Amino acid sequence: MFRKSPIIRWRSYGDRYKLHGHKCTKCGTTYFEKKGMCICGNLEFSEMDFSGEGKIISFTQIHSGPESFSEMAPYCVGIIELKEGAKITAQIVDCKYEDLKIGTEVEAVFRKFYKSGEKGIIHYGTKFIPKL
Amino acid sequence: MAGIVSWGAYIPKYRITVEEIAKVQHANPNSIKNGLGLVEKSVPGKDEDTATISVSAARNALLRTNINRKEIGAIYVGSESHPYAVKPTVSIVGEALDIGNNYTALDTQFACKAGSGTIQINAGLVDSKMIKYGLSIGADTSQAEPGNALEYSASAGGAAFLMGPNEEAVATLDATLSFTSDTPDFWRRALQSYPAHAGRFTGEPAYFKHVVGATKNILEKTNTKISDFKYVVFHMPNGKFPLRVAKIFGVTKEQIEPGLIVKKIGNTYSGSSILGLTCVLDIAKPGDKILVTSYGSGSGSDAFIFTATEKIIAAQKAKVKTTEDYVKRKEYLTYPEYEAHMEQIH
Ligand SMILES: [Zn+2]
């Protein structure tokens, strides 16, 4: 997720820009990242799009994270359970740590992730904000 | 002619007040508030730029419709704060909107009218049947040099319009024309962080000449009177200039106030006049006529006449955030916090 190569990042635009996911063709369980096998044992998945709505199931505040994110510090990171069931780890922005709770409803937004130095590519992707 | 099939607005959450900036500039906040006709301005989040603002506004526009987004044949993003000097903002936006690859796209720049001009481009493409739908976006995270008068008003926000066939329009585009001349009122040279402007010269020969010129021409050409319009929007570099143009044409308070968003969020540059338009589309009723005249330094004005249709009622009822929802959502920053936010846009 934090790799520097613009090309490696480019290959994951589908997941990071748009919240594409994978749904088990047998039991309907959804996954954000591609799995080899579903919890039900099925090996087949269909592609799907998440709505971007979900709720916080765990969160923390980062004061000194990876250097690329230092401009945002302190910032919140959480595990979000999407409405469709899959879980995703992401930054939660436009909020204060004190305002967040387990169960807070959130929605996906498109934001800057980080810049590769002064001359490099600007990386974008999905973060979450408390539901407006 | 083509029309607006859907619209979407976006304004970042953060604000700084005139008082807070005046403290640092050692200025009298009341004389500035009176002089500029605004009390605070929007400020982008540290992780927001013209690309992310454009995506948010365009996603709101698409949420209001159920069109097949693969039928969008063109996207244009107008801004004076594109994140890259070379590499388009618009392809980032197209990717995030998931519209596939079969669309034409360009970034545009013409100071504050870079967005409004793209409405004309898409209307032309729709009318000539080169495309079915086109997205016109104007967005900015405008820069002002610390200590400069522009620091009180230069803000962030954007609006997006899905242009398409008239039969699907929530507002038909009845007429549009422009008024353009080479006028050195405001500029930013390559590799410079902040724009420069010609002080008082930015008024009469620049803003007023073009806004009045385009407005006068479209009224004459369409044989329309100001009193025919329910809503009127003029570009808003501050809260005072559009009111002076209103006076010239005899525009009433009832006609101009609903779109006068500058008072609450400042001048969003390429987003300015078109966020005035989204304010109006959020509340317009079928049959209401809307006049919009933008202004871009350098200089030019685009004038538009729209008429709201029956379809606007359903579009307003859709569960999409309105311009006012974003105006109301706010968190105030201190000047040092504001500086940290603005550092990230360069
Ligand atoms: Zn399964």
Tab-separated table of C-alpha atoms and ligand atoms in Angstrom:
chain	number	residue	atom	x	y	z
A	1	MET	CA	0.000	0.000	0.000
A	2	PHE	CA	2.814	2.441	0.744
A	3	ARG	CA	5.158	1.444	-2.036
A	4	LYS	CA	6.964	4.237	-3.825
A	5	SER	CA	6.858	2.995	-7.423
A	6	PRO	CA	4.163	4.822	-9.376
A	7	ILE	CA	3.697	1.755	-11.545
A	8	ILE	CA	3.026	-0.636	-8.665
A	9	ARG	CA	0.542	1.892	-7.292
A	10	TRP	CA	-1.055	2.284	-10.718
A	11	ARG	CA	-1.894	-1.423	-10.816
A	12	SER	CA	-4.123	-1.013	-7.747
A	13	TYR	CA	-6.090	2.062	-8.895
A	14	GLY	CA	-9.166	-0.167	-9.233
A	15	ASP	CA	-9.169	-0.990	-5.514
A	16	ARG	CA	-7.882	2.282	-4.123
A	17	TYR	CA	-9.684	4.823	-6.317
A	18	LYS	CA	-13.018	3.111	-6.632
A	19	LEU	CA	-13.516	0.490	-3.888
A	20	HIS	CA	-13.852	-2.460	-6.217
A	21	GLY	CA	-14.280	-5.762	-4.445
A	22	HIS	CA	-14.916	-9.454	-4.808
A	23	LYS	CA	-18.034	-11.402	-3.894
A	24	CYS	CA	-18.156	-15.142	-3.313
A	25	THR	CA	-20.445	-16.661	-5.967
A	26	LYS	CA	-21.686	-19.272	-3.478
A	27	CYS	CA	-22.289	-17.622	-0.082
A	28	GLY	CA	-22.137	-13.926	-1.043
A	29	THR	CA	-19.363	-12.965	1.383
A	30	THR	CA	-17.592	-9.825	0.153
A	31	TYR	CA	-13.869	-9.105	0.227
A	32	PHE	CA	-11.952	-5.955	-0.463
A	33	GLU	CA	-8.765	-7.775	-1.386
A	34	LYS	CA	-8.774	-10.755	-3.699
A	35	LYS	CA	-8.779	-14.087	-1.844
A	36	GLY	CA	-7.801	-17.522	-3.094
A	37	MET	CA	-10.625	-19.212	-1.229
A	38	CYS	CA	-13.760	-17.974	0.538
A	39	ILE	CA	-14.449	-18.887	4.185
A	40	CYS	CA	-17.113	-21.246	2.795
A	41	GLY	CA	-14.529	-23.101	0.737
A	42	ASN	CA	-15.705	-21.777	-2.640
A	43	LEU	CA	-12.986	-20.726	-5.091
A	44	GLU	CA	-15.040	-18.485	-7.380
A	45	PHE	CA	-15.671	-14.760	-6.999
A	46	SER	CA	-17.498	-12.126	-9.005
A	47	GLU	CA	-16.402	-8.485	-9.192
A	48	MET	CA	-18.491	-5.845	-7.428
A	49	ASP	CA	-18.463	-2.198	-6.317
A	50	PHE	CA	-18.872	-1.154	-2.692
A	51	SER	CA	-21.250	1.708	-1.872
A	52	GLY	CA	-18.603	3.409	0.268
A	53	GLU	CA	-20.863	3.461	3.324
A	54	GLY	CA	-19.885	1.690	6.489
A	55	LYS	CA	-19.196	1.937	10.196
A	56	ILE	CA	-16.105	2.073	12.365
A	57	ILE	CA	-15.338	-1.168	14.196
A	58	SER	CA	-11.954	-0.104	15.573
A	59	PHE	CA	-9.801	3.020	15.391
A	60	THR	CA	-6.677	4.688	16.697
A	61	GLN	CA	-4.765	7.925	16.372
A	62	ILE	CA	-1.343	7.981	14.733
A	63	HIS	CA	1.112	10.635	15.928
A	64	SER	CA	4.201	9.532	14.064
A	65	GLY	CA	3.470	7.195	11.198
A	66	PRO	CA	5.310	6.573	7.939
A	67	GLU	CA	7.215	9.622	6.690
A	68	SER	CA	4.955	10.015	3.643
A	69	PHE	CA	2.014	10.712	5.929
A	70	SER	CA	3.811	13.050	8.357
A	71	GLU	CA	2.037	16.095	6.900
A	72	MET	CA	-1.294	14.685	8.063
A	73	ALA	CA	-0.168	13.766	11.628
A	74	PRO	CA	-1.847	13.370	13.968
A	75	TYR	CA	-4.451	11.431	12.007
A	76	CYS	CA	-6.948	8.659	12.638
A	77	VAL	CA	-6.839	5.196	11.134
A	78	GLY	CA	-9.641	2.719	11.510
A	79	ILE	CA	-11.030	-0.596	10.456
A	80	ILE	CA	-14.275	0.090	8.618
A	81	GLU	CA	-16.950	-2.513	8.078
A	82	LEU	CA	-18.541	-1.654	4.748
A	83	LYS	CA	-22.324	-1.972	4.392
A	84	GLU	CA	-21.761	-4.970	2.115
A	85	GLY	CA	-19.790	-6.754	4.860
A	86	ALA	CA	-16.141	-6.499	3.818
A	87	LYS	CA	-13.627	-4.774	6.070
A	88	ILE	CA	-11.069	-2.199	5.041
A	89	THR	CA	-8.327	-0.353	6.922
A	90	ALA	CA	-8.220	3.321	6.032
A	91	GLN	CA	-7.581	6.843	7.263
A	92	ILE	CA	-10.574	8.623	8.774
A	93	VAL	CA	-10.299	12.358	8.104
A	94	ASP	CA	-12.167	15.657	8.589
A	95	CYS	CA	-12.756	14.686	12.224
A	96	LYS	CA	-11.117	14.748	15.627
A	97	TYR	CA	-10.109	11.575	17.413
A	98	GLU	CA	-12.309	12.572	20.366
A	99	ASP	CA	-15.370	12.676	18.100
A	100	LEU	CA	-15.050	9.076	16.868
A	101	LYS	CA	-16.751	6.071	18.429
A	102	ILE	CA	-17.044	2.398	17.615
A	103	GLY	CA	-20.115	2.295	15.394
A	104	THR	CA	-19.707	5.827	13.990
A	105	GLU	CA	-21.141	5.805	10.473
A	106	VAL	CA	-18.682	6.832	7.786
A	107	GLU	CA	-18.618	7.383	4.032
A	108	ALA	CA	-15.844	7.026	1.467
A	109	VAL	CA	-14.131	10.093	0.002
A	110	PHE	CA	-11.412	10.517	-2.616
A	111	ARG	CA	-8.327	12.196	-1.130
A	112	LYS	CA	-4.595	12.661	-1.548
A	113	PHE	CA	-2.578	9.877	0.094
A	114	TYR	CA	0.912	11.316	-0.193
A	115	LYS	CA	3.399	12.902	-2.549
A	116	SER	CA	6.531	11.061	-3.639
A	117	GLY	CA	8.903	13.835	-2.573
A	118	GLU	CA	9.126	17.230	-4.242
A	119	LYS	CA	9.255	15.947	-7.816
A	120	GLY	CA	7.345	12.677	-7.734
A	121	ILE	CA	3.819	11.523	-8.395
A	122	ILE	CA	0.916	12.543	-6.159
A	123	HIS	CA	-0.900	9.448	-4.895
A	124	TYR	CA	-4.641	9.432	-4.379
A	125	GLY	CA	-7.106	6.982	-2.928
A	126	THR	CA	-10.039	6.317	-0.661
A	127	LYS	CA	-10.328	7.610	2.894
A	128	PHE	CA	-13.387	7.901	5.083
A	129	ILE	CA	-15.160	10.791	6.812
A	130	PRO	CA	-17.925	10.685	9.438
A	131	LYS	CA	-21.230	10.626	7.566
A	132	LEU	CA	-22.495	14.127	6.819
B	1	MET	CA	-29.863	22.766	-27.370
B	2	ALA	CA	-28.157	20.754	-24.656
B	3	GLY	CA	-29.034	21.208	-21.004
B	4	ILE	CA	-27.925	20.435	-17.473
B	5	VAL	CA	-28.935	16.841	-16.693
B	6	SER	CA	-27.497	16.942	-13.168
B	7	TRP	CA	-25.365	19.071	-10.878
B	8	GLY	CA	-23.138	18.578	-7.840
B	9	ALA	CA	-21.340	20.880	-5.415
B	10	TYR	CA	-18.437	20.403	-3.033
B	11	ILE	CA	-16.906	22.721	-0.420
B	12	PRO	CA	-14.165	21.626	2.023
B	13	LYS	CA	-15.007	21.603	5.704
B	14	TYR	CA	-12.446	24.086	6.989
B	15	ARG	CA	-12.922	27.854	7.423
B	16	ILE	CA	-10.869	30.828	8.510
B	17	THR	CA	-12.505	34.096	9.544
B	18	VAL	CA	-11.618	37.583	8.348
B	19	GLU	CA	-10.846	38.406	12.025
B	20	GLU	CA	-8.233	35.657	12.252
B	21	ILE	CA	-6.417	36.800	9.089
B	22	ALA	CA	-6.760	40.505	10.010
B	23	LYS	CA	-4.971	39.825	13.322
B	24	VAL	CA	-1.912	38.612	11.430
B	25	GLN	CA	-2.121	41.354	8.782
B	26	HIS	CA	-2.581	44.015	11.508
B	27	ALA	CA	-5.732	45.210	9.750
B	28	ASN	CA	-9.138	46.306	10.995
B	29	PRO	CA	-11.442	43.302	10.475
B	30	ASN	CA	-14.615	45.369	10.289
B	31	SER	CA	-13.394	47.592	7.491
B	32	ILE	CA	-12.306	44.477	5.588
B	33	LYS	CA	-15.636	42.736	6.138
B	34	ASN	CA	-17.450	45.841	4.917
B	35	GLY	CA	-15.066	46.406	2.031
B	36	LEU	CA	-15.148	42.829	0.731
B	37	GLY	CA	-18.648	41.832	1.792
B	38	LEU	CA	-17.595	38.504	3.305
B	39	VAL	CA	-16.959	37.150	6.822
B	40	GLU	CA	-15.006	33.923	6.311
B	41	LYS	CA	-13.663	31.626	3.607
B	42	SER	CA	-13.333	27.907	2.985
B	43	VAL	CA	-9.916	26.224	3.280
B	44	PRO	CA	-9.005	22.840	1.777
B	45	GLY	CA	-8.156	19.892	4.026
B	46	LYS	CA	-4.470	18.936	4.003
B	47	ASP	CA	-5.310	16.025	1.731
B	48	GLU	CA	-7.568	17.955	-0.659
B	49	ASP	CA	-6.696	19.536	-3.989
B	50	THR	CA	-8.412	20.392	-7.262
B	51	ALA	CA	-8.536	16.710	-8.275
B	52	THR	CA	-10.213	15.542	-5.051
B	53	ILE	CA	-12.648	18.485	-5.010
B	54	SER	CA	-13.560	17.757	-8.643
B	55	VAL	CA	-14.184	14.080	-7.838
B	56	SER	CA	-16.430	14.970	-4.891
B	57	ALA	CA	-18.512	17.451	-6.897
B	58	ALA	CA	-18.786	15.102	-9.886
B	59	ARG	CA	-19.734	12.120	-7.709
B	60	ASN	CA	-22.557	14.225	-6.284
B	61	ALA	CA	-23.696	15.081	-9.814
B	62	LEU	CA	-23.687	11.401	-10.825
B	63	LEU	CA	-25.457	10.269	-7.633
B	64	ARG	CA	-28.475	12.334	-8.659
B	65	THR	CA	-28.983	10.407	-11.911
B	66	ASN	CA	-29.093	6.802	-12.965
B	67	ILE	CA	-27.377	7.254	-16.307
B	68	ASN	CA	-24.940	4.644	-17.527
B	69	ARG	CA	-21.683	6.397	-16.658
B	70	LYS	CA	-19.920	4.662	-19.556
B	71	GLU	CA	-22.018	6.958	-21.794
B	72	ILE	CA	-20.084	10.007	-20.580
B	73	GLY	CA	-18.046	10.966	-23.637
B	74	ALA	CA	-16.180	14.007	-22.320
B	75	ILE	CA	-14.834	15.471	-19.093
B	76	TYR	CA	-13.289	18.901	-18.680
B	77	VAL	CA	-11.814	20.255	-15.467
B	78	GLY	CA	-11.244	23.997	-15.282
B	79	SER	CA	-8.937	25.370	-12.579
B	80	GLU	CA	-6.077	27.727	-11.857
B	81	SER	CA	-4.710	25.304	-9.255
B	82	HIS	CA	-4.271	22.039	-11.147
B	83	PRO	CA	-2.081	19.797	-8.923
B	84	TYR	CA	0.471	19.197	-11.697
B	85	ALA	CA	2.027	21.665	-14.137
B	86	VAL	CA	2.230	18.757	-16.580
B	87	LYS	CA	-0.132	15.774	-16.130
B	88	PRO	CA	-3.851	16.266	-16.379
B	89	THR	CA	-6.176	16.553	-13.397
B	90	VAL	CA	-9.030	15.287	-15.535
B	91	SER	CA	-7.718	11.733	-16.072
B	92	ILE	CA	-7.419	11.293	-12.286
B	93	VAL	CA	-11.037	12.423	-12.040
B	94	GLY	CA	-12.220	10.102	-14.841
B	95	GLU	CA	-10.483	7.136	-13.197
B	96	ALA	CA	-12.050	7.869	-9.796
B	97	LEU	CA	-15.492	8.227	-11.405
B	98	ASP	CA	-15.059	4.824	-13.073
B	99	ILE	CA	-16.350	5.911	-16.478
B	100	GLY	CA	-14.069	3.633	-18.478
B	101	ASN	CA	-11.623	4.868	-21.102
B	102	ASN	CA	-13.796	5.976	-23.994
B	103	TYR	CA	-13.966	9.666	-23.295
B	104	THR	CA	-12.190	12.806	-24.439
B	105	ALA	CA	-10.704	14.979	-21.707
B	106	LEU	CA	-8.826	18.218	-21.117
B	107	ASP	CA	-7.815	20.461	-18.262
B	108	THR	CA	-8.663	24.082	-18.931
B	109	GLN	CA	-7.436	27.349	-17.426
B	110	PHE	CA	-8.794	30.881	-17.745
B	111	ALA	CA	-8.520	32.225	-14.182
B	112	CYS	CA	-11.986	32.088	-12.571
B	113	LYS	CA	-13.930	31.172	-15.724
B	114	ALA	CA	-12.041	27.954	-16.507
B	115	GLY	CA	-15.044	25.951	-15.277
B	116	SER	CA	-17.920	27.909	-16.807
B	117	GLY	CA	-16.282	27.759	-20.237
B	118	THR	CA	-16.430	23.949	-20.175
B	119	ILE	CA	-20.243	24.120	-20.017
B	120	GLN	CA	-20.129	25.742	-23.455
B	121	ILE	CA	-17.735	23.079	-24.792
B	122	ASN	CA	-19.898	20.187	-23.622
B	123	ALA	CA	-23.093	21.853	-24.847
B	124	GLY	CA	-21.514	22.086	-28.298
B	125	LEU	CA	-20.426	18.433	-28.249
B	126	VAL	CA	-23.878	17.277	-27.111
B	127	ASP	CA	-25.653	19.413	-29.722
B	128	SER	CA	-23.434	18.104	-32.509
B	129	LYS	CA	-24.102	14.557	-31.228
B	130	MET	CA	-20.395	13.840	-30.813
B	131	ILE	CA	-21.182	12.768	-27.235
B	132	LYS	CA	-24.309	11.859	-25.283
B	133	TYR	CA	-23.166	13.235	-21.926
B	134	GLY	CA	-20.261	15.436	-20.892
B	135	LEU	CA	-19.034	16.479	-17.456
B	136	SER	CA	-18.130	20.131	-16.927
B	137	ILE	CA	-16.196	20.791	-13.735
B	138	GLY	CA	-14.704	23.923	-12.200
B	139	ALA	CA	-12.679	23.640	-8.979
B	140	ASP	CA	-9.900	25.441	-7.174
B	141	THR	CA	-7.732	25.567	-4.087
B	142	SER	CA	-6.801	29.147	-4.803
B	143	GLN	CA	-3.534	30.600	-3.557
B	144	ALA	CA	-2.930	34.057	-2.103
B	145	GLU	CA	0.383	35.392	-0.893
B	146	PRO	CA	0.406	35.802	2.899
B	147	GLY	CA	-0.204	39.472	3.696
B	148	ASN	CA	-1.911	40.157	0.359
B	149	ALA	CA	-5.489	41.481	0.192
B	150	LEU	CA	-6.504	38.323	-1.698
B	151	GLU	CA	-5.774	36.273	1.416
B	152	TYR	CA	-9.181	37.207	2.840
B	153	SER	CA	-11.126	35.829	-0.101
B	154	ALA	CA	-9.107	33.142	-1.974
B	155	SER	CA	-10.894	29.916	-1.011
B	156	ALA	CA	-11.572	26.339	-2.118
B	157	GLY	CA	-14.514	24.499	-3.653
B	158	GLY	CA	-15.975	23.285	-6.904
B	159	ALA	CA	-19.042	22.351	-8.899
B	160	ALA	CA	-19.818	19.795	-11.580
B	161	PHE	CA	-22.513	19.689	-14.250
B	162	LEU	CA	-23.551	16.705	-16.300
B	163	MET	CA	-24.490	18.145	-19.682
B	164	GLY	CA	-26.734	16.102	-21.949
B	165	PRO	CA	-29.745	16.075	-24.268
B	166	ASN	CA	-32.465	18.622	-23.581
B	167	GLU	CA	-35.139	15.921	-23.123
B	168	GLU	CA	-33.293	14.780	-19.971
B	169	ALA	CA	-32.399	18.243	-18.682
B	170	VAL	CA	-33.268	19.595	-15.241
B	171	ALA	CA	-32.426	22.993	-16.709
B	172	THR	CA	-32.301	23.739	-20.430
B	173	LEU	CA	-29.486	25.908	-21.742
B	174	ASP	CA	-31.400	28.506	-23.752
B	175	ALA	CA	-28.510	30.766	-24.734
B	176	THR	CA	-24.819	31.370	-24.069
B	177	LEU	CA	-22.226	33.827	-25.329
B	178	SER	CA	-18.886	35.279	-24.215
B	179	PHE	CA	-17.031	38.589	-24.065
B	180	THR	CA	-13.232	38.391	-24.207
B	181	SER	CA	-10.249	40.773	-24.359
B	182	ASP	CA	-6.530	40.775	-23.513
B	183	THR	CA	-6.545	42.534	-20.137
B	184	PRO	CA	-3.608	42.300	-17.687
B	185	ASP	CA	-5.533	42.434	-14.377
B	186	PHE	CA	-4.379	39.207	-12.669
B	187	TRP	CA	-1.833	36.545	-13.559
B	188	ARG	CA	0.556	33.928	-12.267
B	189	ARG	CA	3.743	33.185	-14.205
B	190	ALA	CA	5.036	29.616	-14.562
B	191	LEU	CA	6.828	28.277	-11.447
B	192	GLN	CA	5.487	31.106	-9.264
B	193	SER	CA	3.591	30.028	-6.143
B	194	TYR	CA	1.319	33.050	-5.925
B	195	PRO	CA	-0.575	35.183	-8.412
B	196	ALA	CA	0.014	38.888	-8.957
B	197	HIS	CA	-2.664	41.461	-9.668
B	198	ALA	CA	-2.956	45.030	-10.851
B	199	GLY	CA	-4.656	46.419	-7.730
B	200	ARG	CA	-7.532	48.766	-8.464
B	201	PHE	CA	-7.227	48.032	-12.177
B	202	THR	CA	-8.976	44.699	-11.451
B	203	GLY	CA	-12.283	46.614	-11.158
B	204	GLU	CA	-13.551	48.863	-13.964
B	205	PRO	CA	-11.608	47.808	-17.097
B	206	ALA	CA	-11.507	44.166	-16.044
B	207	TYR	CA	-14.344	42.630	-13.986
B	208	PHE	CA	-17.021	45.243	-14.682
B	209	LYS	CA	-16.329	45.741	-18.390
B	210	HIS	CA	-16.541	42.002	-19.130
B	211	VAL	CA	-19.363	40.976	-16.802
B	212	VAL	CA	-21.492	43.925	-17.897
B	213	GLY	CA	-20.524	43.414	-21.562
B	214	ALA	CA	-21.483	39.720	-21.668
B	215	THR	CA	-24.662	40.255	-19.649
B	216	LYS	CA	-25.802	43.168	-21.818
B	217	ASN	CA	-25.107	41.213	-25.008
B	218	ILE	CA	-27.032	38.106	-23.954
B	219	LEU	CA	-30.046	40.142	-22.841
B	220	GLU	CA	-30.094	41.995	-26.169
B	221	LYS	CA	-29.483	38.926	-28.303
B	222	THR	CA	-32.271	36.924	-26.633
B	223	ASN	CA	-34.585	39.902	-26.249
B	224	THR	CA	-34.865	39.219	-22.515
B	225	LYS	CA	-35.392	41.602	-19.607
B	226	ILE	CA	-33.711	41.254	-16.200
B	227	SER	CA	-37.172	41.002	-14.653
B	228	ASP	CA	-37.748	37.752	-16.634
B	229	PHE	CA	-35.264	35.970	-14.358
B	230	LYS	CA	-36.040	34.372	-11.042
B	231	TYR	CA	-32.317	34.075	-10.190
B	232	VAL	CA	-29.223	35.992	-11.276
B	233	VAL	CA	-25.598	34.985	-10.558
B	234	PHE	CA	-22.532	37.119	-11.348
B	235	HIS	CA	-18.968	35.963	-10.654
B	236	MET	CA	-18.077	36.678	-7.021
B	237	PRO	CA	-14.447	37.757	-6.428
B	238	ASN	CA	-15.890	39.322	-3.264
B	239	GLY	CA	-19.330	40.164	-1.927
B	240	LYS	CA	-19.331	43.684	-3.335
B	241	PHE	CA	-18.555	43.473	-7.071
B	242	PRO	CA	-21.591	41.330	-8.029
B	243	LEU	CA	-23.887	43.693	-6.124
B	244	ARG	CA	-22.543	46.649	-8.106
B	245	VAL	CA	-23.297	44.832	-11.373
B	246	ALA	CA	-26.728	43.979	-9.979
B	247	LYS	CA	-27.344	47.682	-9.422
B	248	ILE	CA	-26.362	48.537	-12.995
B	249	PHE	CA	-28.955	46.106	-14.391
B	250	GLY	CA	-31.640	46.704	-11.763
B	251	VAL	CA	-31.323	43.146	-10.354
B	252	THR	CA	-33.262	42.835	-7.084
B	253	LYS	CA	-32.038	41.427	-3.793
B	254	GLU	CA	-34.455	38.497	-4.236
B	255	GLN	CA	-32.832	37.630	-7.563
B	256	ILE	CA	-29.169	37.856	-6.503
B	257	GLU	CA	-29.087	36.754	-2.823
B	258	PRO	CA	-29.764	32.994	-3.289
B	259	GLY	CA	-26.610	32.555	-5.394
B	260	LEU	CA	-24.395	34.950	-3.419
B	261	ILE	CA	-22.401	32.167	-1.774
B	262	VAL	CA	-19.202	34.271	-1.566
B	263	LYS	CA	-20.386	35.846	1.697
B	264	LYS	CA	-20.122	32.483	3.466
B	265	ILE	CA	-17.198	30.735	1.764
B	266	GLY	CA	-15.155	33.364	-0.104
B	267	ASN	CA	-14.109	33.289	-3.761
B	268	THR	CA	-13.664	29.704	-4.937
B	269	TYR	CA	-12.219	31.005	-8.244
B	270	SER	CA	-13.166	28.473	-10.959
B	271	GLY	CA	-15.884	27.244	-8.609
B	272	SER	CA	-17.295	30.684	-7.832
B	273	SER	CA	-20.070	31.562	-10.304
B	274	ILE	CA	-20.918	27.893	-10.878
B	275	LEU	CA	-21.343	27.259	-7.114
B	276	GLY	CA	-23.730	30.226	-7.281
B	277	LEU	CA	-25.531	28.208	-9.963
B	278	THR	CA	-25.652	25.023	-7.824
B	279	CYS	CA	-27.156	27.075	-4.936
B	280	VAL	CA	-29.908	28.141	-7.333
B	281	LEU	CA	-30.465	24.674	-8.887
B	282	ASP	CA	-30.868	23.289	-5.361
B	283	ILE	CA	-34.012	25.440	-4.918
B	284	ALA	CA	-35.297	26.403	-8.401
B	285	LYS	CA	-38.819	25.473	-9.501
B	286	PRO	CA	-39.899	24.356	-12.977
B	287	GLY	CA	-40.131	27.357	-15.296
B	288	ASP	CA	-37.683	29.511	-13.322
B	289	LYS	CA	-35.250	31.354	-15.580
B	290	ILE	CA	-31.630	31.676	-14.399
B	291	LEU	CA	-28.975	34.121	-15.640
B	292	VAL	CA	-25.302	33.355	-14.890
B	293	THR	CA	-22.306	35.467	-15.944
B	294	SER	CA	-18.844	34.265	-14.988
B	295	TYR	CA	-15.578	36.206	-15.100
B	296	GLY	CA	-12.004	35.126	-15.626
B	297	SER	CA	-9.089	37.539	-15.387
B	298	GLY	CA	-7.092	38.039	-18.490
B	299	SER	CA	-10.072	38.561	-19.322
B	300	GLY	CA	-13.397	37.108	-20.299
B	301	SER	CA	-16.979	36.483	-19.244
B	302	ASP	CA	-19.356	33.662	-20.231
B	303	ALA	CA	-23.064	34.439	-19.946
B	304	PHE	CA	-25.730	31.716	-19.757
B	305	ILE	CA	-29.513	31.597	-19.682
B	306	PHE	CA	-31.075	28.438	-18.226
B	307	THR	CA	-34.696	27.455	-17.599
B	308	ALA	CA	-35.532	24.861	-14.947
B	309	THR	CA	-37.757	21.979	-16.137
B	310	GLU	CA	-40.201	19.601	-14.393
B	311	LYS	CA	-37.314	17.134	-14.000
B	312	ILE	CA	-35.632	19.365	-11.425
B	313	ILE	CA	-38.156	18.342	-8.745
B	314	ALA	CA	-37.085	14.681	-8.711
B	315	ALA	CA	-33.414	15.677	-8.960
B	316	GLN	CA	-33.720	17.914	-5.886
B	317	LYS	CA	-35.352	15.080	-3.940
B	318	ALA	CA	-32.469	12.668	-4.598
B	319	LYS	CA	-30.369	11.878	-1.524
B	320	VAL	CA	-27.430	14.066	-2.521
B	321	LYS	CA	-25.721	16.694	-0.390
B	322	THR	CA	-26.750	20.217	-1.337
B	323	THR	CA	-24.515	23.254	-1.583
B	324	GLU	CA	-26.055	24.476	1.674
B	325	ASP	CA	-25.204	21.163	3.421
B	326	TYR	CA	-21.547	21.891	2.690
B	327	VAL	CA	-21.818	25.579	3.636
B	328	LYS	CA	-23.184	24.583	7.040
B	329	ARG	CA	-20.571	21.884	7.716
B	330	LYS	CA	-17.580	23.751	9.069
B	331	GLU	CA	-14.607	23.750	11.404
B	332	TYR	CA	-12.659	26.928	12.103
B	333	LEU	CA	-8.865	27.064	11.853
B	334	THR	CA	-6.414	29.357	13.604
B	335	TYR	CA	-3.951	31.192	11.376
B	336	PRO	CA	-1.065	28.753	12.077
B	337	GLU	CA	-3.387	25.813	11.304
B	338	TYR	CA	-4.476	27.572	8.125
B	339	GLU	CA	-0.835	28.024	7.098
B	340	ALA	CA	-0.211	24.302	7.578
B	341	HIS	CA	-3.201	23.493	5.377
B	342	MET	CA	-2.149	25.882	2.623
B	343	GLU	CA	1.429	24.552	2.599
B	344	GLN	CA	0.083	21.286	1.241
B	345	ILE	CA	-1.387	22.723	-1.942
B	346	HIS	CA	1.957	23.619	-3.486
C	1	ZN	ZN	-18.310	-18.085	0.143
